[in-house]
């Protein structure tokens, strides 16, 4: 079927640019995407950045009292985000907070963005947090700084939701660890070890 262009020809660049992300990846795809987004970082530098970010998520999640599945999902979302977006373009703490925010929504452990920001300031600035606790309050942060941070986190949250293909159904390894442990008659000690390994 021939297309008849009457009037102006269509623009060469589409008006809306959509980027689709696949929900699952092969190990080769993960390696390729990781290398592409790594940029000039070495593998060890990238691993240190990942560990630092996961530790940050763990610290905030523990301070707030999130369940293990919420923290683990946030860490997974952080890693998935950086398969599509380079680390140099985003501050790790902003991406971590956005990942925690999406994870909270996935697992119905709702917290406001402000609560996450206040907890993150406590982790990022421990001396100010200790001073505020001794005075019986929370860290005093400039409202303009707080609003700027909130806007950045919400913008990154949209990108994270895009990387999970707008699918809020996640599979957590924890129920499978328990079921498999029961099916094989594993001891409680072995089941706990398997559960701890699943958290990593």
mmCIF file of C-alpha atoms in Angstrom:
data_model
loop_
_atom_site.group_PDB
_atom_site.id
_atom_site.type_symbol
_atom_site.label_atom_id
_atom_site.label_comp_id
_atom_site.label_asym_id
_atom_site.label_seq_id
_atom_site.Cartn_x
_atom_site.Cartn_y
_atom_site.Cartn_z
ATOM 1 C CA UNK A 1 0.000 0.000 0.000
ATOM 2 C CA UNK A 2 1.497 3.313 -1.069
ATOM 3 C CA UNK A 3 1.380 6.272 1.280
ATOM 4 C CA UNK A 4 0.348 9.535 -0.303
ATOM 5 C CA UNK A 5 1.868 12.570 1.427
ATOM 6 C CA UNK A 6 -0.292 15.561 0.692
ATOM 7 C CA UNK A 7 1.085 18.783 1.945
ATOM 8 C CA UNK A 8 4.172 18.771 4.151
ATOM 9 C CA UNK A 9 6.170 15.544 4.475
ATOM 10 C CA UNK A 10 6.279 14.007 7.969
ATOM 11 C CA UNK A 11 9.086 15.215 10.215
ATOM 12 C CA UNK A 12 12.235 13.094 10.289
ATOM 13 C CA UNK A 13 12.315 13.024 14.093
ATOM 14 C CA UNK A 14 9.170 11.718 15.781
ATOM 15 C CA UNK A 15 7.352 14.189 18.014
ATOM 16 C CA UNK A 16 7.411 11.784 20.950
ATOM 17 C CA UNK A 17 10.361 9.550 21.637
ATOM 18 C CA UNK A 18 9.529 6.399 23.570
ATOM 19 C CA UNK A 19 12.136 4.097 25.013
ATOM 20 C CA UNK A 20 10.948 0.594 25.853
ATOM 21 C CA UNK A 21 12.633 -1.572 28.462
ATOM 22 C CA UNK A 22 12.394 -5.325 28.645
ATOM 23 C CA UNK A 23 11.281 -6.899 31.931
ATOM 24 C CA UNK A 24 13.820 -9.772 31.805
ATOM 25 C CA UNK A 25 17.407 -10.031 30.631
ATOM 26 C CA UNK A 26 19.816 -12.784 29.716
ATOM 27 C CA UNK A 27 23.214 -12.770 31.466
ATOM 28 C CA UNK A 28 24.806 -11.573 28.219
ATOM 29 C CA UNK A 29 22.369 -8.656 28.021
ATOM 30 C CA UNK A 30 23.109 -7.704 31.624
ATOM 31 C CA UNK A 31 26.846 -7.744 30.936
ATOM 32 C CA UNK A 32 26.464 -5.706 27.741
ATOM 33 C CA UNK A 33 24.214 -3.104 29.363
ATOM 34 C CA UNK A 34 26.485 -2.885 32.394
ATOM 35 C CA UNK A 35 29.576 -2.315 30.243
ATOM 36 C CA UNK A 36 27.758 0.307 28.190
ATOM 37 C CA UNK A 37 26.650 2.299 31.254
ATOM 38 C CA UNK A 38 29.911 1.837 33.169
ATOM 39 C CA UNK A 39 31.702 4.432 31.072
ATOM 40 C CA UNK A 40 35.222 5.110 32.311
ATOM 41 C CA UNK A 41 34.720 3.365 35.642
ATOM 42 C CA UNK A 42 36.678 0.185 36.214
ATOM 43 C CA UNK A 43 34.867 -2.962 37.299
ATOM 44 C CA UNK A 44 36.151 -2.546 40.870
ATOM 45 C CA UNK A 45 35.041 1.097 41.001
ATOM 46 C CA UNK A 46 31.611 0.076 39.764
ATOM 47 C CA UNK A 47 31.428 -2.667 42.397
ATOM 48 C CA UNK A 48 32.394 -0.190 45.139
ATOM 49 C CA UNK A 49 29.694 2.208 43.936
ATOM 50 C CA UNK A 50 27.134 -0.617 44.031
ATOM 51 C CA UNK A 51 28.162 -1.644 47.544
ATOM 52 C CA UNK A 52 28.042 1.944 48.752
ATOM 53 C CA UNK A 53 24.548 2.424 47.307
ATOM 54 C CA UNK A 54 23.261 -0.872 48.713
ATOM 55 C CA UNK A 55 24.688 0.031 52.125
ATOM 56 C CA UNK A 56 22.955 3.406 51.929
ATOM 57 C CA UNK A 57 19.623 1.748 51.082
ATOM 58 C CA UNK A 58 20.142 -0.756 53.904
ATOM 59 C CA UNK A 59 20.905 2.006 56.422
ATOM 60 C CA UNK A 60 17.855 4.095 55.516
ATOM 61 C CA UNK A 61 15.571 1.066 55.371
ATOM 62 C CA UNK A 62 16.761 -0.129 58.771
ATOM 63 C CA UNK A 63 16.388 3.338 60.318
ATOM 64 C CA UNK A 64 12.816 3.650 59.094
ATOM 65 C CA UNK A 65 11.981 0.034 59.946
ATOM 66 C CA UNK A 66 11.164 -1.303 56.491
ATOM 67 C CA UNK A 67 10.695 -5.049 56.066
ATOM 68 C CA UNK A 68 13.485 -7.012 54.404
ATOM 69 C CA UNK A 69 11.559 -7.445 51.140
ATOM 70 C CA UNK A 70 11.179 -3.677 50.704
ATOM 71 C CA UNK A 71 14.906 -3.098 51.178
ATOM 72 C CA UNK A 72 15.869 -5.990 48.876
ATOM 73 C CA UNK A 73 13.519 -4.770 46.146
ATOM 74 C CA UNK A 74 14.954 -1.248 46.415
ATOM 75 C CA UNK A 75 18.469 -2.628 45.969
ATOM 76 C CA UNK A 76 17.306 -4.620 42.959
ATOM 77 C CA UNK A 77 15.650 -1.520 41.469
ATOM 78 C CA UNK A 78 18.873 0.447 41.969
ATOM 79 C CA UNK A 79 20.860 -2.135 39.989
ATOM 80 C CA UNK A 80 18.213 -2.294 37.270
ATOM 81 C CA UNK A 81 18.160 1.505 36.955
ATOM 82 C CA UNK A 82 21.880 1.587 36.243
ATOM 83 C CA UNK A 83 21.544 -0.942 33.437
ATOM 84 C CA UNK A 84 19.867 1.875 31.498
ATOM 85 C CA UNK A 85 21.306 5.066 32.944
ATOM 86 C CA UNK A 86 24.997 5.831 33.622
ATOM 87 C CA UNK A 87 26.164 6.405 37.174
ATOM 88 C CA UNK A 88 27.904 9.655 36.271
ATOM 89 C CA UNK A 89 24.582 11.327 35.421
ATOM 90 C CA UNK A 90 22.909 10.763 38.803
ATOM 91 C CA UNK A 91 23.915 11.131 42.449
ATOM 92 C CA UNK A 92 23.753 7.692 44.042
ATOM 93 C CA UNK A 93 21.757 8.888 47.056
ATOM 94 C CA UNK A 94 19.033 10.340 44.816
ATOM 95 C CA UNK A 95 18.731 7.062 42.897
ATOM 96 C CA UNK A 96 18.701 5.092 46.161
ATOM 97 C CA UNK A 97 15.902 7.222 47.585
ATOM 98 C CA UNK A 98 13.870 6.915 44.391
ATOM 99 C CA UNK A 99 14.385 3.138 44.422
ATOM 100 C CA UNK A 100 13.202 3.011 48.045
ATOM 101 C CA UNK A 101 10.178 5.120 47.164
ATOM 102 C CA UNK A 102 9.160 2.778 44.320
ATOM 103 C CA UNK A 103 9.836 -0.261 46.493
ATOM 104 C CA UNK A 104 7.584 1.188 49.198
ATOM 105 C CA UNK A 105 4.800 1.507 46.663
ATOM 106 C CA UNK A 106 5.334 -2.020 45.358
ATOM 107 C CA UNK A 107 5.163 -3.604 48.827
ATOM 108 C CA UNK A 108 2.595 -1.234 50.368
ATOM 109 C CA UNK A 109 4.990 0.039 53.025
ATOM 110 C CA UNK A 110 4.092 3.601 52.224
ATOM 111 C CA UNK A 111 6.244 6.457 53.391
ATOM 112 C CA UNK A 112 6.247 10.041 52.249
ATOM 113 C CA UNK A 113 9.166 11.340 50.247
ATOM 114 C CA UNK A 114 9.881 13.783 53.060
ATOM 115 C CA UNK A 115 10.258 10.914 55.569
ATOM 116 C CA UNK A 116 12.770 9.200 53.300
ATOM 117 C CA UNK A 117 14.683 12.448 52.802
ATOM 118 C CA UNK A 118 14.874 13.132 56.547
ATOM 119 C CA UNK A 119 16.130 9.579 57.156
ATOM 120 C CA UNK A 120 18.688 9.980 54.366
ATOM 121 C CA UNK A 121 19.965 13.236 55.861
ATOM 122 C CA UNK A 122 20.506 11.343 59.102
ATOM 123 C CA UNK A 123 22.652 8.781 57.270
ATOM 124 C CA UNK A 124 24.457 11.296 55.058
ATOM 125 C CA UNK A 125 25.150 13.822 57.842
ATOM 126 C CA UNK A 126 25.557 11.752 61.031
ATOM 127 C CA UNK A 127 27.106 14.602 63.054
ATOM 128 C CA UNK A 128 24.098 16.858 62.379
ATOM 129 C CA UNK A 129 21.748 13.975 63.183
ATOM 130 C CA UNK A 130 23.489 13.314 66.498
ATOM 131 C CA UNK A 131 23.303 17.004 67.384
ATOM 132 C CA UNK A 132 19.589 17.142 66.492
ATOM 133 C CA UNK A 133 18.833 13.992 68.525
ATOM 134 C CA UNK A 134 20.598 15.407 71.561
ATOM 135 C CA UNK A 135 18.362 18.470 71.284
ATOM 136 C CA UNK A 136 15.285 16.250 70.921
ATOM 137 C CA UNK A 137 14.298 17.008 67.335
ATOM 138 C CA UNK A 138 15.034 16.159 63.745
ATOM 139 C CA UNK A 139 17.727 17.557 61.483
ATOM 140 C CA UNK A 140 17.143 21.179 60.538
ATOM 141 C CA UNK A 141 17.221 21.321 56.732
ATOM 142 C CA UNK A 142 16.529 24.364 54.582
ATOM 143 C CA UNK A 143 13.053 23.914 53.002
ATOM 144 C CA UNK A 144 14.401 24.985 49.591
ATOM 145 C CA UNK A 145 17.075 22.281 49.729
ATOM 146 C CA UNK A 146 14.454 19.739 50.813
ATOM 147 C CA UNK A 147 12.148 20.716 47.934
ATOM 148 C CA UNK A 148 14.981 20.528 45.398
ATOM 149 C CA UNK A 149 15.938 17.065 46.642
ATOM 150 C CA UNK A 150 12.295 15.975 46.554
ATOM 151 C CA UNK A 151 11.890 17.091 42.942
ATOM 152 C CA UNK A 152 15.040 15.215 41.892
ATOM 153 C CA UNK A 153 13.901 12.039 43.652
ATOM 154 C CA UNK A 154 10.461 12.210 42.041
ATOM 155 C CA UNK A 155 12.002 12.710 38.587
ATOM 156 C CA UNK A 156 14.230 9.664 39.071
ATOM 157 C CA UNK A 157 11.254 7.716 40.426
ATOM 158 C CA UNK A 158 9.546 8.134 37.048
ATOM 159 C CA UNK A 159 12.612 6.731 35.296
ATOM 160 C CA UNK A 160 12.731 3.748 37.658
ATOM 161 C CA UNK A 161 9.068 2.994 37.039
ATOM 162 C CA UNK A 162 9.882 3.053 33.330
ATOM 163 C CA UNK A 163 12.747 0.591 33.805
ATOM 164 C CA UNK A 164 10.371 -1.906 35.422
ATOM 165 C CA UNK A 165 7.976 -1.488 32.487
ATOM 166 C CA UNK A 166 5.330 -0.003 34.797
ATOM 167 C CA UNK A 167 4.881 -3.475 36.281
ATOM 168 C CA UNK A 168 4.520 -3.387 40.053
ATOM 169 C CA UNK A 169 4.320 -7.174 40.402
ATOM 170 C CA UNK A 170 7.705 -8.341 41.615
ATOM 171 C CA UNK A 171 8.971 -11.777 42.449
ATOM 172 C CA UNK A 172 10.771 -12.004 45.715
ATOM 173 C CA UNK A 173 13.080 -14.960 46.407
ATOM 174 C CA UNK A 174 12.114 -15.201 50.078
ATOM 175 C CA UNK A 175 8.928 -17.313 49.784
ATOM 176 C CA UNK A 176 10.732 -19.718 47.448
ATOM 177 C CA UNK A 177 13.601 -20.151 49.913
ATOM 178 C CA UNK A 178 11.143 -21.093 52.648
ATOM 179 C CA UNK A 179 9.162 -23.477 50.418
ATOM 180 C CA UNK A 180 12.275 -25.210 49.095
ATOM 181 C CA UNK A 181 13.711 -25.516 52.607
ATOM 182 C CA UNK A 182 10.508 -27.181 53.781
ATOM 183 C CA UNK A 183 10.322 -29.438 50.719
ATOM 184 C CA UNK A 184 13.856 -30.725 51.264
ATOM 185 C CA UNK A 185 13.483 -30.934 55.031
ATOM 186 C CA UNK A 186 16.368 -28.534 55.646
ATOM 187 C CA UNK A 187 17.349 -27.702 59.190
ATOM 188 C CA UNK A 188 16.380 -24.334 60.600
ATOM 189 C CA UNK A 189 20.026 -23.276 60.584
ATOM 190 C CA UNK A 190 20.413 -24.122 56.882
ATOM 191 C CA UNK A 191 17.125 -22.375 56.032
ATOM 192 C CA UNK A 192 18.317 -19.226 57.840
ATOM 193 C CA UNK A 193 21.601 -19.336 55.927
ATOM 194 C CA UNK A 194 19.740 -19.711 52.618
ATOM 195 C CA UNK A 195 17.483 -16.800 53.564
ATOM 196 C CA UNK A 196 20.491 -14.614 54.377
ATOM 197 C CA UNK A 197 22.089 -15.526 51.051
ATOM 198 C CA UNK A 198 18.853 -14.609 49.256
ATOM 199 C CA UNK A 199 19.022 -11.124 50.781
ATOM 200 C CA UNK A 200 22.313 -10.534 48.978
#
